[in-house]
Amino acid sequence: MLIPCIDLQGGQAVQLVHGRRRELAVTDVFGLLRKFKKHPWLHIIDLDAAMGKGENDALVRELCARARKDFRMKVRVGGGVRTVARAREIVASGARQIIVGSAAFHKGKVNTRFLKQLAKKVSRRRIIIALDTARGKITIHGWRKHLSLQTQNVMPQLEPFCAGFLCTDVDSEGTLSGANLAWFHSLRAATKHPIIAAGGIKTHREISALEKMGMDAAVGMAVYKNRLR
């Protein structure tokens, strides 16, 4: 399943290369809902909140409401989800699931205490843990900080606290260079949980290959540039 993404920065939908250089921006954010309406799931990521540079809370709430009401889409929301209170606010805004990234780790290790509280207060079935990887290691805080942990090694430890994983190949993110299918295959061997693959995906053939592994595909740049082939 292809899942389109709306990454928010300064009230606009943007696409970044490697999470840093802005490649494009869309001011008509709500127009994207019409563009993506045929898809059952939508990802909304608040990049400003993820990077600690503000937030787009009102816009996220309105996008969630319209996606559900007008197009019957299910929404996952991520970006800056670092407290149980914020997670509950996002769920209350209409998100079917929340995406937790940086807060899943503390001092270079899995943040078991926080994840236990989150699973208890929000429900494990509503939690997707983002495992973003650059140069083979997990990266957090808007891809600005690198840990010594590898995605494959922490998945079993994280399984009790989530319904699945969103795994992004940061080295390929926004580049349209193609999905790193070998890496995603190694992830599939590490967990039985559902995996959503992201990063560099540009063809339907890659999406089909991921589907055969039992993975959905979160696609950004290829969809925005109409380059998915």
PDB file of C-alpha atoms in Angstrom:
ATOM      1  CA  MET A   1       0.000   0.000   0.000  1.00  0.00           C
ATOM      2  CA  LEU A   2       1.265   3.436  -0.945  1.00  0.00           C
ATOM      3  CA  ILE A   3       0.927   6.010   1.830  1.00  0.00           C
ATOM      4  CA  PRO A   4       1.309   9.678   0.803  1.00  0.00           C
ATOM      5  CA  CYS A   5       2.998  12.082   3.216  1.00  0.00           C
ATOM      6  CA  ILE A   6       2.393  15.713   4.153  1.00  0.00           C
ATOM      7  CA  ASP A   7       5.493  17.103   5.883  1.00  0.00           C
ATOM      8  CA  LEU A   8       4.763  20.488   7.454  1.00  0.00           C
ATOM      9  CA  GLN A   9       7.219  23.342   7.866  1.00  0.00           C
ATOM     10  CA  GLY A  10       6.177  26.940   8.440  1.00  0.00           C
ATOM     11  CA  GLY A  11       2.570  26.228   7.491  1.00  0.00           C
ATOM     12  CA  GLN A  12       3.535  24.696   4.138  1.00  0.00           C
ATOM     13  CA  ALA A  13       3.905  21.144   2.897  1.00  0.00           C
ATOM     14  CA  VAL A  14       7.555  20.593   2.043  1.00  0.00           C
ATOM     15  CA  GLN A  15       9.876  17.944   0.737  1.00  0.00           C
ATOM     16  CA  LEU A  16      13.433  17.877   2.039  1.00  0.00           C
ATOM     17  CA  VAL A  17      16.508  16.060   0.782  1.00  0.00           C
ATOM     18  CA  HIS A  18      18.158  14.071   3.604  1.00  0.00           C
ATOM     19  CA  GLY A  19      15.898  16.008   5.983  1.00  0.00           C
ATOM     20  CA  ARG A  20      17.857  19.226   5.429  1.00  0.00           C
ATOM     21  CA  ARG A  21      17.722  20.939   2.030  1.00  0.00           C
ATOM     22  CA  ARG A  22      14.265  22.037   0.943  1.00  0.00           C
ATOM     23  CA  GLU A  23      13.517  20.779  -2.546  1.00  0.00           C
ATOM     24  CA  LEU A  24       9.957  22.052  -2.883  1.00  0.00           C
ATOM     25  CA  ALA A  25       7.084  23.632  -0.956  1.00  0.00           C
ATOM     26  CA  VAL A  26       3.314  23.576  -1.448  1.00  0.00           C
ATOM     27  CA  THR A  27       1.263  26.424  -0.014  1.00  0.00           C
ATOM     28  CA  ASP A  28      -2.141  24.842  -0.752  1.00  0.00           C
ATOM     29  CA  VAL A  29      -1.821  22.186   1.906  1.00  0.00           C
ATOM     30  CA  PHE A  30      -5.511  21.304   1.899  1.00  0.00           C
ATOM     31  CA  GLY A  31      -5.390  20.805  -1.851  1.00  0.00           C
ATOM     32  CA  LEU A  32      -3.090  17.860  -1.164  1.00  0.00           C
ATOM     33  CA  LEU A  33      -5.964  16.081   0.568  1.00  0.00           C
ATOM     34  CA  ARG A  34      -7.853  16.088  -2.719  1.00  0.00           C
ATOM     35  CA  LYS A  35      -4.727  14.888  -4.523  1.00  0.00           C
ATOM     36  CA  PHE A  36      -4.299  11.999  -2.079  1.00  0.00           C
ATOM     37  CA  LYS A  37      -7.982  11.176  -1.521  1.00  0.00           C
ATOM     38  CA  LYS A  38      -7.866   7.742  -3.163  1.00  0.00           C
ATOM     39  CA  HIS A  39      -5.417   6.469  -0.553  1.00  0.00           C
ATOM     40  CA  PRO A  40      -6.816   4.941   2.656  1.00  0.00           C
ATOM     41  CA  TRP A  41      -3.941   6.190   4.860  1.00  0.00           C
ATOM     42  CA  LEU A  42      -2.155   9.539   5.130  1.00  0.00           C
ATOM     43  CA  HIS A  43       0.958  10.534   7.081  1.00  0.00           C
ATOM     44  CA  ILE A  44       1.199  14.060   8.518  1.00  0.00           C
ATOM     45  CA  ILE A  45       4.577  14.984   9.998  1.00  0.00           C
ATOM     46  CA  ASP A  46       5.183  18.292  11.789  1.00  0.00           C
ATOM     47  CA  LEU A  47       8.829  18.910  10.914  1.00  0.00           C
ATOM     48  CA  ASP A  48       8.979  22.127  12.940  1.00  0.00           C
ATOM     49  CA  ALA A  49       7.920  20.247  16.069  1.00  0.00           C
ATOM     50  CA  ALA A  50      10.339  17.420  15.286  1.00  0.00           C
ATOM     51  CA  MET A  51      13.228  19.875  15.001  1.00  0.00           C
ATOM     52  CA  GLY A  52      12.151  21.938  18.023  1.00  0.00           C
ATOM     53  CA  LYS A  53      11.559  25.024  15.891  1.00  0.00           C
ATOM     54  CA  GLY A  54       7.880  25.691  16.600  1.00  0.00           C
ATOM     55  CA  GLU A  55       4.765  23.768  15.680  1.00  0.00           C
ATOM     56  CA  ASN A  56       1.868  23.509  13.225  1.00  0.00           C
ATOM     57  CA  ASP A  57      -0.728  22.209  15.693  1.00  0.00           C
ATOM     58  CA  ALA A  58      -3.755  24.069  14.338  1.00  0.00           C
ATOM     59  CA  LEU A  59      -2.956  22.996  10.781  1.00  0.00           C
ATOM     60  CA  VAL A  60      -2.455  19.385  11.844  1.00  0.00           C
ATOM     61  CA  ARG A  61      -5.832  19.354  13.622  1.00  0.00           C
ATOM     62  CA  GLU A  62      -7.632  20.795  10.601  1.00  0.00           C
ATOM     63  CA  LEU A  63      -5.933  18.369   8.208  1.00  0.00           C
ATOM     64  CA  CYS A  64      -6.919  15.426  10.400  1.00  0.00           C
ATOM     65  CA  ALA A  65     -10.517  16.613  10.603  1.00  0.00           C
ATOM     66  CA  ARG A  66     -10.880  17.192   6.869  1.00  0.00           C
ATOM     67  CA  ALA A  67      -9.093  13.988   5.888  1.00  0.00           C
ATOM     68  CA  ARG A  68     -11.486  11.957   8.010  1.00  0.00           C
ATOM     69  CA  LYS A  69     -14.698  13.866   7.271  1.00  0.00           C
ATOM     70  CA  ASP A  70     -14.277  14.695   3.585  1.00  0.00           C
ATOM     71  CA  PHE A  71     -12.289  11.729   2.299  1.00  0.00           C
ATOM     72  CA  ARG A  72     -12.595   9.026   4.974  1.00  0.00           C
ATOM     73  CA  MET A  73      -8.839   8.738   5.225  1.00  0.00           C
ATOM     74  CA  LYS A  74      -7.083   7.322   8.262  1.00  0.00           C
ATOM     75  CA  VAL A  75      -4.265   9.513   9.497  1.00  0.00           C
ATOM     76  CA  ARG A  76      -0.997   8.926  11.293  1.00  0.00           C
ATOM     77  CA  VAL A  77       0.581  12.014  12.865  1.00  0.00           C
ATOM     78  CA  GLY A  78       4.180  12.447  13.966  1.00  0.00           C
ATOM     79  CA  GLY A  79       6.720  15.107  14.769  1.00  0.00           C
ATOM     80  CA  GLY A  80       7.624  16.276  18.251  1.00  0.00           C
ATOM     81  CA  VAL A  81       5.588  13.638  20.095  1.00  0.00           C
ATOM     82  CA  ARG A  82       7.704  13.663  23.240  1.00  0.00           C
ATOM     83  CA  THR A  83       5.114  13.551  26.038  1.00  0.00           C
ATOM     84  CA  VAL A  84       2.072  11.448  26.848  1.00  0.00           C
ATOM     85  CA  ALA A  85      -0.009  14.632  26.988  1.00  0.00           C
ATOM     86  CA  ARG A  86       0.921  15.624  23.439  1.00  0.00           C
ATOM     87  CA  ALA A  87       0.230  12.109  22.191  1.00  0.00           C
ATOM     88  CA  ARG A  88      -3.243  12.211  23.721  1.00  0.00           C
ATOM     89  CA  GLU A  89      -3.908  15.623  22.173  1.00  0.00           C
ATOM     90  CA  ILE A  90      -3.044  14.289  18.727  1.00  0.00           C
ATOM     91  CA  VAL A  91      -5.319  11.285  19.159  1.00  0.00           C
ATOM     92  CA  ALA A  92      -8.096  13.605  20.337  1.00  0.00           C
ATOM     93  CA  SER A  93      -7.643  15.654  17.151  1.00  0.00           C
ATOM     94  CA  GLY A  94      -8.669  12.641  15.095  1.00  0.00           C
ATOM     95  CA  ALA A  95      -5.441  10.816  14.335  1.00  0.00           C
ATOM     96  CA  ARG A  96      -5.867   7.058  14.127  1.00  0.00           C
ATOM     97  CA  GLN A  97      -2.247   6.520  15.154  1.00  0.00           C
ATOM     98  CA  ILE A  98       0.688   8.570  16.400  1.00  0.00           C
ATOM     99  CA  ILE A  99       4.287   8.275  15.243  1.00  0.00           C
ATOM    100  CA  VAL A 100       6.913   8.447  17.995  1.00  0.00           C
ATOM    101  CA  GLY A 101      10.571   8.873  17.125  1.00  0.00           C
ATOM    102  CA  SER A 102      13.062  10.745  19.292  1.00  0.00           C
ATOM    103  CA  ALA A 103      11.175  10.165  22.555  1.00  0.00           C
ATOM    104  CA  ALA A 104      11.534   6.408  22.131  1.00  0.00           C
ATOM    105  CA  PHE A 105      15.177   6.891  23.144  1.00  0.00           C
ATOM    106  CA  HIS A 106      16.912   8.477  26.122  1.00  0.00           C
ATOM    107  CA  LYS A 107      20.637   8.800  26.682  1.00  0.00           C
ATOM    108  CA  GLY A 108      21.349   6.539  23.746  1.00  0.00           C
ATOM    109  CA  LYS A 109      19.103   3.709  24.910  1.00  0.00           C
ATOM    110  CA  VAL A 110      15.472   2.651  24.488  1.00  0.00           C
ATOM    111  CA  ASN A 111      13.285   4.857  26.692  1.00  0.00           C
ATOM    112  CA  THR A 112      11.364   1.991  28.255  1.00  0.00           C
ATOM    113  CA  ARG A 113       9.809   4.089  31.016  1.00  0.00           C
ATOM    114  CA  PHE A 114       8.249   6.580  28.603  1.00  0.00           C
ATOM    115  CA  LEU A 115       7.075   3.893  26.184  1.00  0.00           C
ATOM    116  CA  LYS A 116       5.367   1.943  28.964  1.00  0.00           C
ATOM    117  CA  GLN A 117       3.492   5.068  30.065  1.00  0.00           C
ATOM    118  CA  LEU A 118       2.555   5.905  26.493  1.00  0.00           C
ATOM    119  CA  ALA A 119       1.260   2.413  25.733  1.00  0.00           C
ATOM    120  CA  LYS A 120      -0.796   2.494  28.917  1.00  0.00           C
ATOM    121  CA  LYS A 121      -2.349   5.930  28.355  1.00  0.00           C
ATOM    122  CA  VAL A 122      -2.755   5.916  24.576  1.00  0.00           C
ATOM    123  CA  SER A 123      -2.894   2.184  23.746  1.00  0.00           C
ATOM    124  CA  ARG A 124      -0.201   0.195  22.038  1.00  0.00           C
ATOM    125  CA  ARG A 125      -2.335  -0.275  18.903  1.00  0.00           C
ATOM    126  CA  ARG A 126      -2.229   3.482  18.285  1.00  0.00           C
ATOM    127  CA  ILE A 127       1.572   3.755  18.450  1.00  0.00           C
ATOM    128  CA  ILE A 128       3.976   3.538  15.512  1.00  0.00           C
ATOM    129  CA  ILE A 129       7.663   3.911  16.376  1.00  0.00           C
ATOM    130  CA  ALA A 130       9.802   5.722  13.813  1.00  0.00           C
ATOM    131  CA  LEU A 131      13.250   4.223  13.303  1.00  0.00           C
ATOM    132  CA  ASP A 132      15.109   6.599  11.006  1.00  0.00           C
ATOM    133  CA  THR A 133      18.519   5.345   9.915  1.00  0.00           C
ATOM    134  CA  ALA A 134      21.496   7.218   8.465  1.00  0.00           C
ATOM    135  CA  ARG A 135      24.791   5.478   7.709  1.00  0.00           C
ATOM    136  CA  GLY A 136      23.554   2.377   9.443  1.00  0.00           C
ATOM    137  CA  LYS A 137      22.655   4.020  12.772  1.00  0.00           C
ATOM    138  CA  ILE A 138      19.426   5.436  14.230  1.00  0.00           C
ATOM    139  CA  THR A 139      19.092   9.205  14.029  1.00  0.00           C
ATOM    140  CA  ILE A 140      16.726  11.391  16.095  1.00  0.00           C
ATOM    141  CA  HIS A 141      15.718  15.033  16.730  1.00  0.00           C
ATOM    142  CA  GLY A 142      14.877  15.820  13.130  1.00  0.00           C
ATOM    143  CA  TRP A 143      17.813  13.694  11.938  1.00  0.00           C
ATOM    144  CA  ARG A 144      20.267  16.002  13.705  1.00  0.00           C
ATOM    145  CA  LYS A 145      21.508  13.581  16.366  1.00  0.00           C
ATOM    146  CA  HIS A 146      22.934  10.105  15.738  1.00  0.00           C
ATOM    147  CA  LEU A 147      22.822   7.178  18.140  1.00  0.00           C
ATOM    148  CA  SER A 148      25.088   4.143  18.216  1.00  0.00           C
ATOM    149  CA  LEU A 149      22.061   1.857  17.868  1.00  0.00           C
ATOM    150  CA  GLN A 150      21.089  -0.127  14.792  1.00  0.00           C
ATOM    151  CA  THR A 151      17.460  -0.497  13.810  1.00  0.00           C
ATOM    152  CA  GLN A 152      17.527  -4.292  13.509  1.00  0.00           C
ATOM    153  CA  ASN A 153      18.916  -4.681  17.019  1.00  0.00           C
ATOM    154  CA  VAL A 154      16.341  -2.537  18.847  1.00  0.00           C
ATOM    155  CA  MET A 155      13.199  -3.749  17.108  1.00  0.00           C
ATOM    156  CA  PRO A 156      12.621  -6.760  19.409  1.00  0.00           C
ATOM    157  CA  GLN A 157      12.982  -4.516  22.469  1.00  0.00           C
ATOM    158  CA  LEU A 158      10.447  -2.022  21.089  1.00  0.00           C
ATOM    159  CA  GLU A 159       7.818  -4.518  19.942  1.00  0.00           C
ATOM    160  CA  PRO A 160       5.865  -4.632  23.244  1.00  0.00           C
ATOM    161  CA  PHE A 161       5.156  -0.895  23.046  1.00  0.00           C
ATOM    162  CA  CYS A 162       3.881  -0.401  19.493  1.00  0.00           C
ATOM    163  CA  ALA A 163       1.695  -1.683  16.679  1.00  0.00           C
ATOM    164  CA  GLY A 164       4.414  -1.308  14.059  1.00  0.00           C
ATOM    165  CA  PHE A 165       7.444   0.586  12.780  1.00  0.00           C
ATOM    166  CA  LEU A 166       8.033   3.409  10.309  1.00  0.00           C
ATOM    167  CA  CYS A 167      11.536   2.849   8.954  1.00  0.00           C
ATOM    168  CA  THR A 168      13.141   5.613   6.906  1.00  0.00           C
ATOM    169  CA  ASP A 169      16.373   5.280   4.983  1.00  0.00           C
ATOM    170  CA  VAL A 170      17.614   8.825   5.568  1.00  0.00           C
ATOM    171  CA  ASP A 171      20.522   8.362   3.159  1.00  0.00           C
ATOM    172  CA  SER A 172      17.984   8.038   0.333  1.00  0.00           C
ATOM    173  CA  GLU A 173      15.263  10.361   1.651  1.00  0.00           C
ATOM    174  CA  GLY A 174      14.157  12.908  -0.930  1.00  0.00           C
ATOM    175  CA  THR A 175      16.706  11.787  -3.525  1.00  0.00           C
ATOM    176  CA  LEU A 176      14.507   9.681  -5.848  1.00  0.00           C
ATOM    177  CA  SER A 177      17.472   7.297  -5.951  1.00  0.00           C
ATOM    178  CA  GLY A 178      15.392   4.173  -5.346  1.00  0.00           C
ATOM    179  CA  ALA A 179      14.523   2.119  -2.285  1.00  0.00           C
ATOM    180  CA  ASN A 180      17.272   0.248  -0.458  1.00  0.00           C
ATOM    181  CA  LEU A 181      15.477  -3.089  -0.726  1.00  0.00           C
ATOM    182  CA  ALA A 182      18.356  -5.048   0.828  1.00  0.00           C
ATOM    183  CA  TRP A 183      18.145  -2.938   3.991  1.00  0.00           C
ATOM    184  CA  PHE A 184      14.381  -3.280   4.197  1.00  0.00           C
ATOM    185  CA  HIS A 185      14.741  -7.028   3.741  1.00  0.00           C
ATOM    186  CA  SER A 186      17.098  -7.135   6.730  1.00  0.00           C
ATOM    187  CA  LEU A 187      14.495  -5.262   8.791  1.00  0.00           C
ATOM    188  CA  ARG A 188      11.804  -7.734   7.808  1.00  0.00           C
ATOM    189  CA  ALA A 189      13.943 -10.520   9.246  1.00  0.00           C
ATOM    190  CA  ALA A 190      14.284  -8.646  12.553  1.00  0.00           C
ATOM    191  CA  THR A 191      10.599  -8.327  13.491  1.00  0.00           C
ATOM    192  CA  LYS A 192       7.159  -9.733  12.794  1.00  0.00           C
ATOM    193  CA  HIS A 193       5.552  -6.348  13.448  1.00  0.00           C
ATOM    194  CA  PRO A 194       4.141  -4.384  10.499  1.00  0.00           C
ATOM    195  CA  ILE A 195       6.732  -2.152   8.812  1.00  0.00           C
ATOM    196  CA  ILE A 196       6.165   1.000   6.770  1.00  0.00           C
ATOM    197  CA  ALA A 197       9.140   1.647   4.503  1.00  0.00           C
ATOM    198  CA  ALA A 198      10.264   5.151   3.488  1.00  0.00           C
ATOM    199  CA  GLY A 199      13.184   6.771   1.724  1.00  0.00           C
ATOM    200  CA  GLY A 200      14.021   7.058  -1.964  1.00  0.00           C
ATOM    201  CA  ILE A 201      11.019   5.075  -3.233  1.00  0.00           C
ATOM    202  CA  LYS A 202      10.317   6.020  -6.854  1.00  0.00           C
ATOM    203  CA  THR A 203       8.703   3.121  -8.728  1.00  0.00           C
ATOM    204  CA  HIS A 204       5.652   0.880  -8.497  1.00  0.00           C
ATOM    205  CA  ARG A 205       8.040  -2.051  -8.873  1.00  0.00           C
ATOM    206  CA  GLU A 206       9.733  -1.076  -5.598  1.00  0.00           C
ATOM    207  CA  ILE A 207       6.362  -0.727  -3.897  1.00  0.00           C
ATOM    208  CA  SER A 208       5.431  -4.201  -5.154  1.00  0.00           C
ATOM    209  CA  ALA A 209       8.743  -5.598  -3.885  1.00  0.00           C
ATOM    210  CA  LEU A 210       8.080  -4.073  -0.467  1.00  0.00           C
ATOM    211  CA  GLU A 211       4.546  -5.464  -0.513  1.00  0.00           C
ATOM    212  CA  LYS A 212       5.950  -8.940  -1.091  1.00  0.00           C
ATOM    213  CA  MET A 213       8.009  -8.424   2.061  1.00  0.00           C
ATOM    214  CA  GLY A 214       4.802  -7.483   3.882  1.00  0.00           C
ATOM    215  CA  MET A 215       5.579  -3.751   4.014  1.00  0.00           C
ATOM    216  CA  ASP A 216       3.644  -0.612   3.111  1.00  0.00           C
ATOM    217  CA  ALA A 217       5.456   2.243   1.361  1.00  0.00           C
ATOM    218  CA  ALA A 218       5.384   5.865   2.558  1.00  0.00           C
ATOM    219  CA  VAL A 219       6.153   8.001  -0.494  1.00  0.00           C
ATOM    220  CA  GLY A 220       6.891  11.707  -0.660  1.00  0.00           C
ATOM    221  CA  MET A 221       9.096  13.227  -3.344  1.00  0.00           C
ATOM    222  CA  ALA A 222       8.055  10.861  -6.161  1.00  0.00           C
ATOM    223  CA  VAL A 223       4.394  11.684  -5.576  1.00  0.00           C
ATOM    224  CA  TYR A 224       4.905  15.454  -5.272  1.00  0.00           C
ATOM    225  CA  LYS A 225       6.973  15.582  -8.459  1.00  0.00           C
ATOM    226  CA  ASN A 226       4.714  13.132 -10.300  1.00  0.00           C
ATOM    227  CA  ARG A 227       7.760  10.928 -10.865  1.00  0.00           C
ATOM    228  CA  LEU A 228       6.316   7.673  -9.555  1.00  0.00           C
ATOM    229  CA  ARG A 229       6.492   5.214 -12.449  1.00  0.00           C
TER     230      ARG A 229
END
